[in-house]
mmCIF file with all atom_site columns, C-alpha atoms in Angstrom:
data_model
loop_
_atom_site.group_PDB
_atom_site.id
_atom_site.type_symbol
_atom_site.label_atom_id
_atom_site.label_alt_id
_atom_site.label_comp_id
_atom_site.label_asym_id
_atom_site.label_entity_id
_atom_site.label_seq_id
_atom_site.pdbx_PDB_ins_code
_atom_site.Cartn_x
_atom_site.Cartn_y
_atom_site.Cartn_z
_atom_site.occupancy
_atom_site.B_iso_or_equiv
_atom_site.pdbx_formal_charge
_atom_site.auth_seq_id
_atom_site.auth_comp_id
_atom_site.auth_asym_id
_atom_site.auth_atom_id
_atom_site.pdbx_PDB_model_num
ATOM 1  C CA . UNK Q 1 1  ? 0.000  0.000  0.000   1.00 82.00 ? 1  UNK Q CA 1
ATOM 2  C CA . UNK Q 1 2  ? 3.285  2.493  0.480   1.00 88.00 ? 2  UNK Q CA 1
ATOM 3  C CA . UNK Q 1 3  ? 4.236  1.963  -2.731  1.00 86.00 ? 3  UNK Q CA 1
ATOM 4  C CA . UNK Q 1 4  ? 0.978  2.366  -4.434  1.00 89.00 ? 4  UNK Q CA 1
ATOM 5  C CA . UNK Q 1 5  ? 0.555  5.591  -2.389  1.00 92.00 ? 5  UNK Q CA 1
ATOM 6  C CA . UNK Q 1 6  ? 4.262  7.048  -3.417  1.00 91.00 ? 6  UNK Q CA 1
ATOM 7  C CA . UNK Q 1 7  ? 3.515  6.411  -6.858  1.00 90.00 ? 7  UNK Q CA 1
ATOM 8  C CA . UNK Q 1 8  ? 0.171  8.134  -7.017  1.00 92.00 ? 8  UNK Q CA 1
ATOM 9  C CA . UNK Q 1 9  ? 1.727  10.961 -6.044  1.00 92.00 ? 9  UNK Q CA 1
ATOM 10 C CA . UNK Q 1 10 ? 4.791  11.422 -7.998  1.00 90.00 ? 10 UNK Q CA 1
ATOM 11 C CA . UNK Q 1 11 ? 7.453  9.140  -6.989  1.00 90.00 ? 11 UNK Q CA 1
ATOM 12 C CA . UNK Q 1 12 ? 9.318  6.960  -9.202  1.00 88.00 ? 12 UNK Q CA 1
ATOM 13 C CA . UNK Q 1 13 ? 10.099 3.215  -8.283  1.00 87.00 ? 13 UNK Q CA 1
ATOM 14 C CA . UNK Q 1 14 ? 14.004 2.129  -8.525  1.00 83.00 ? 14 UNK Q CA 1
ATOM 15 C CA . UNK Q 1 15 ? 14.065 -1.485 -7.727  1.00 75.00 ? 15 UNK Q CA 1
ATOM 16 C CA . UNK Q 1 16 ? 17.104 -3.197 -6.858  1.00 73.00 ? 16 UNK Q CA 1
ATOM 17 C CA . UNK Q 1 17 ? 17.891 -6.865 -5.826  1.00 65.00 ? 17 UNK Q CA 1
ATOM 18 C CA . UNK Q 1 18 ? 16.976 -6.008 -2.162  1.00 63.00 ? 18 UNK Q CA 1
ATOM 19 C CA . UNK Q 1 19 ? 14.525 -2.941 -1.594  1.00 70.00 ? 19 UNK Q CA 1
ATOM 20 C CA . UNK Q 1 20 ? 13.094 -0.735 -3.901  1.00 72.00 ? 20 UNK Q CA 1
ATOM 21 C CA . UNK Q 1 21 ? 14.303 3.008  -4.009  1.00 76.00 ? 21 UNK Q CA 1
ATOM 22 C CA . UNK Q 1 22 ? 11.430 5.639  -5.006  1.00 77.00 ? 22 UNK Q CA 1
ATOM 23 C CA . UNK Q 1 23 ? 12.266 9.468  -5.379  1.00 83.00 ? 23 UNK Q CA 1
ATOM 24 C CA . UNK Q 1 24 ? 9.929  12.423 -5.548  1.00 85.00 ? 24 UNK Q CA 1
ATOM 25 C CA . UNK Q 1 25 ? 9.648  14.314 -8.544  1.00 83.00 ? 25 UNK Q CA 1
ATOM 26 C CA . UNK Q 1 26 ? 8.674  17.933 -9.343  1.00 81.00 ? 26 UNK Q CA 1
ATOM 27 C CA . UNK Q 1 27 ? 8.473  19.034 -12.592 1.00 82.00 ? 27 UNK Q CA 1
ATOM 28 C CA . UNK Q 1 28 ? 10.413 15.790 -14.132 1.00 82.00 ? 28 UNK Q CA 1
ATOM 29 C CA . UNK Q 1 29 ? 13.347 16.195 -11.231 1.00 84.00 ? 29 UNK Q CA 1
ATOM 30 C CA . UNK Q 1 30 ? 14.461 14.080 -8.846  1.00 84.00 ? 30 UNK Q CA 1
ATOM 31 C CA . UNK Q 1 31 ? 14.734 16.211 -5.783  1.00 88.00 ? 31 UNK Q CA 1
ATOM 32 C CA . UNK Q 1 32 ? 16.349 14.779 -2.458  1.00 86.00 ? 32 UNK Q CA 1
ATOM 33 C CA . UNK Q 1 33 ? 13.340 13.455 -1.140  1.00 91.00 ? 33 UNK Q CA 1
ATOM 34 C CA . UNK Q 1 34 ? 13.427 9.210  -1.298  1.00 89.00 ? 34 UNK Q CA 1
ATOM 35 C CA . UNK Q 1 35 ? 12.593 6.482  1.092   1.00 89.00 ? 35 UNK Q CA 1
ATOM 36 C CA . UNK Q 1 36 ? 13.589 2.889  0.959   1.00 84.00 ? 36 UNK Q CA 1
ATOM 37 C CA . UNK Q 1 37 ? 10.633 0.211  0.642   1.00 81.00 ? 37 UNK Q CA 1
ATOM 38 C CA . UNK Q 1 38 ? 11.324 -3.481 1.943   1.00 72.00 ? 38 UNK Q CA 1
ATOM 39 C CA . UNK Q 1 39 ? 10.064 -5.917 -0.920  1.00 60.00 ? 39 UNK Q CA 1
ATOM 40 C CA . UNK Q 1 40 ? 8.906  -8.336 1.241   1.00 58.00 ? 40 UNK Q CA 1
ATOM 41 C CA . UNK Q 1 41 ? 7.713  -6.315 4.085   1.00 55.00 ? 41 UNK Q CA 1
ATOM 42 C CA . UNK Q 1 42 ? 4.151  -6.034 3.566   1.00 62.00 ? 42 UNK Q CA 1
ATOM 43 C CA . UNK Q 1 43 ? 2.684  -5.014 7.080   1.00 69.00 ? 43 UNK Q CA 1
ATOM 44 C CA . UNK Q 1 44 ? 4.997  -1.763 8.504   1.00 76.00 ? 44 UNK Q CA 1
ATOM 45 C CA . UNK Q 1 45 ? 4.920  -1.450 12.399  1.00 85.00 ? 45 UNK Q CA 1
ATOM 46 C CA . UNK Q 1 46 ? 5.135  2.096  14.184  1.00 88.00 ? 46 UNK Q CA 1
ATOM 47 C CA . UNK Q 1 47 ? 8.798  2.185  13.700  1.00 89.00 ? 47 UNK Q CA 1
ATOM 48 C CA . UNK Q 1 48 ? 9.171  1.979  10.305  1.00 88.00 ? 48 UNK Q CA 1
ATOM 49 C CA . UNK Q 1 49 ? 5.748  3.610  9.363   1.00 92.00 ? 49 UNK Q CA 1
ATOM 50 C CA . UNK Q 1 50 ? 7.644  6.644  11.241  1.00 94.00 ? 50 UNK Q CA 1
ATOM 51 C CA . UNK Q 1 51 ? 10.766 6.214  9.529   1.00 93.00 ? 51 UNK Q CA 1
ATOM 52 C CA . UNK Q 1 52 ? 9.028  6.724  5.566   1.00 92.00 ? 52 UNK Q CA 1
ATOM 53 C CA . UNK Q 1 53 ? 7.151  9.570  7.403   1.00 95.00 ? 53 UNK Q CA 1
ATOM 54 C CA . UNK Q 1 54 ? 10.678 10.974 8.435   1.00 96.00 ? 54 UNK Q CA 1
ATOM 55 C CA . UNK Q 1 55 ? 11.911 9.908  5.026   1.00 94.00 ? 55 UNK Q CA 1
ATOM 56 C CA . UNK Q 1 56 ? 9.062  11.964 2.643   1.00 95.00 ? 56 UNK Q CA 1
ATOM 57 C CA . UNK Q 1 57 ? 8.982  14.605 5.222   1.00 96.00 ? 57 UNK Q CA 1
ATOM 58 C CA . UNK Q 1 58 ? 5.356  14.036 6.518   1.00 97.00 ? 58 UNK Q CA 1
ATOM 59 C CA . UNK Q 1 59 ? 4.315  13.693 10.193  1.00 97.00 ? 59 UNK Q CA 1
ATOM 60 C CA . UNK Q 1 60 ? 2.784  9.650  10.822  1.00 96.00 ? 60 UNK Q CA 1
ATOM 61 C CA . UNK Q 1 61 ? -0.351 11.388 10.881  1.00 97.00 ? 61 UNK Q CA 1
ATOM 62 C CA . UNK Q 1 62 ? -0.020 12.874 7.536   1.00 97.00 ? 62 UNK Q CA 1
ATOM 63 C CA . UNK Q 1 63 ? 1.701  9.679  6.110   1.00 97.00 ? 63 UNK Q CA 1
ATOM 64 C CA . UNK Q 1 64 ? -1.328 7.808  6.874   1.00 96.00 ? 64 UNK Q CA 1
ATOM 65 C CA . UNK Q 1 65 ? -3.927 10.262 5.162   1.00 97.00 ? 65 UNK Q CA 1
ATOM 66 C CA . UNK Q 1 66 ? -1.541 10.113 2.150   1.00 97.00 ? 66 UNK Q CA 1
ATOM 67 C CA . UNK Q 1 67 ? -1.436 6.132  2.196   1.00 94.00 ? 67 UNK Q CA 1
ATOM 68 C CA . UNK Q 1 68 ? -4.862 6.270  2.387   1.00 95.00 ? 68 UNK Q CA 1
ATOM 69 C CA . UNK Q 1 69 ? -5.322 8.327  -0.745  1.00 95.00 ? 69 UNK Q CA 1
ATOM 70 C CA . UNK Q 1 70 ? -6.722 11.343 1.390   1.00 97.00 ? 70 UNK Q CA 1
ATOM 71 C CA . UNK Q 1 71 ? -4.266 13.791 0.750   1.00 96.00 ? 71 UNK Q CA 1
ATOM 72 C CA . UNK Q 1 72 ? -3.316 14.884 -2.985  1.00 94.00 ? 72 UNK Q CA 1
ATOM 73 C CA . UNK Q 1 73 ? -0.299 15.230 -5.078  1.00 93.00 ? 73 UNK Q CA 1
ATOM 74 C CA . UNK Q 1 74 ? -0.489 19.362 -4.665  1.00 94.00 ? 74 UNK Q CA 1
ATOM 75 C CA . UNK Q 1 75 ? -1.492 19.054 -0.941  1.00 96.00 ? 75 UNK Q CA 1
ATOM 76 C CA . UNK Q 1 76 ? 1.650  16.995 -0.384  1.00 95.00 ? 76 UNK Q CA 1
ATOM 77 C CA . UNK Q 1 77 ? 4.076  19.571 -2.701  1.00 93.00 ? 77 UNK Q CA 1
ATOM 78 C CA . UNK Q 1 78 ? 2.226  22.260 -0.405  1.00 95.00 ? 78 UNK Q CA 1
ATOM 79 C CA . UNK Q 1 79 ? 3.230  21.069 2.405   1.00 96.00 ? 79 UNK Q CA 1
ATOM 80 C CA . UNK Q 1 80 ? 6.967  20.689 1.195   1.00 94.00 ? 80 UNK Q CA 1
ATOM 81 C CA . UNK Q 1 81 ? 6.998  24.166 -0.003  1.00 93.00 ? 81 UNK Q CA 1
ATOM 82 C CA . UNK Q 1 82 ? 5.624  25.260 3.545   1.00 96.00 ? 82 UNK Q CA 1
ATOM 83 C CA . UNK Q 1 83 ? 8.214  23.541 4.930   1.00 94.00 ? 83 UNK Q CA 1
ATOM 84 C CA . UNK Q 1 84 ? 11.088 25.154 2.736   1.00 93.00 ? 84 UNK Q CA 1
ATOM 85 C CA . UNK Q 1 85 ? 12.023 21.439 1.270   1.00 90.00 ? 85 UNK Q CA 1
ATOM 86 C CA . UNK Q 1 86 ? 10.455 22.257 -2.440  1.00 88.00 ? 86 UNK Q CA 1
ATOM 87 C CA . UNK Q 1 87 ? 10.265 25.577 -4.157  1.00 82.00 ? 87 UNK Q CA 1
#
């Protein structure tokens, strides 16, 4: 469900023998924003669910709302522009 969710919303999947690697784009540019998804990890615990949230910037709360397809592509980019990670 991670990966679905960083897809929808503009990352690209990298896969590699052991995880996958998926980087945010704006405007066709990777920017430093990436996380690292396990390939066989389907169920994340607290720990790691805060980890991606640390990862793509996002508070747990938020992470969840954007795994769950309730917050947008330009909600998400708004918040990284609030935060002074995205211009």
């Amino acid at each position: 469900m991670i990966a679905k969710a960083l897809l929808r919303n503009g990352f690209i999947e990298h896969p590699s023998h052991h995880k996958q690697y998926t980087y945010y784009t704006l405007a066709g540019k990777k920017t430093k924003i990436n996380t690292y998804i396990s390939h066989g990890n389907k169920d994340y615990g607290d720990y790691l669910l805060k980890e991606v949230a640390r990862q793509i910037k996002l508070t747990k709360k938020d992470l969840l709302r954007f795994i769950d397809g309730d917050m947008t592509r330009e909600e998400y980019e708004g918040i990284l522009r609030i935060k002074g990670i995205i211009e």
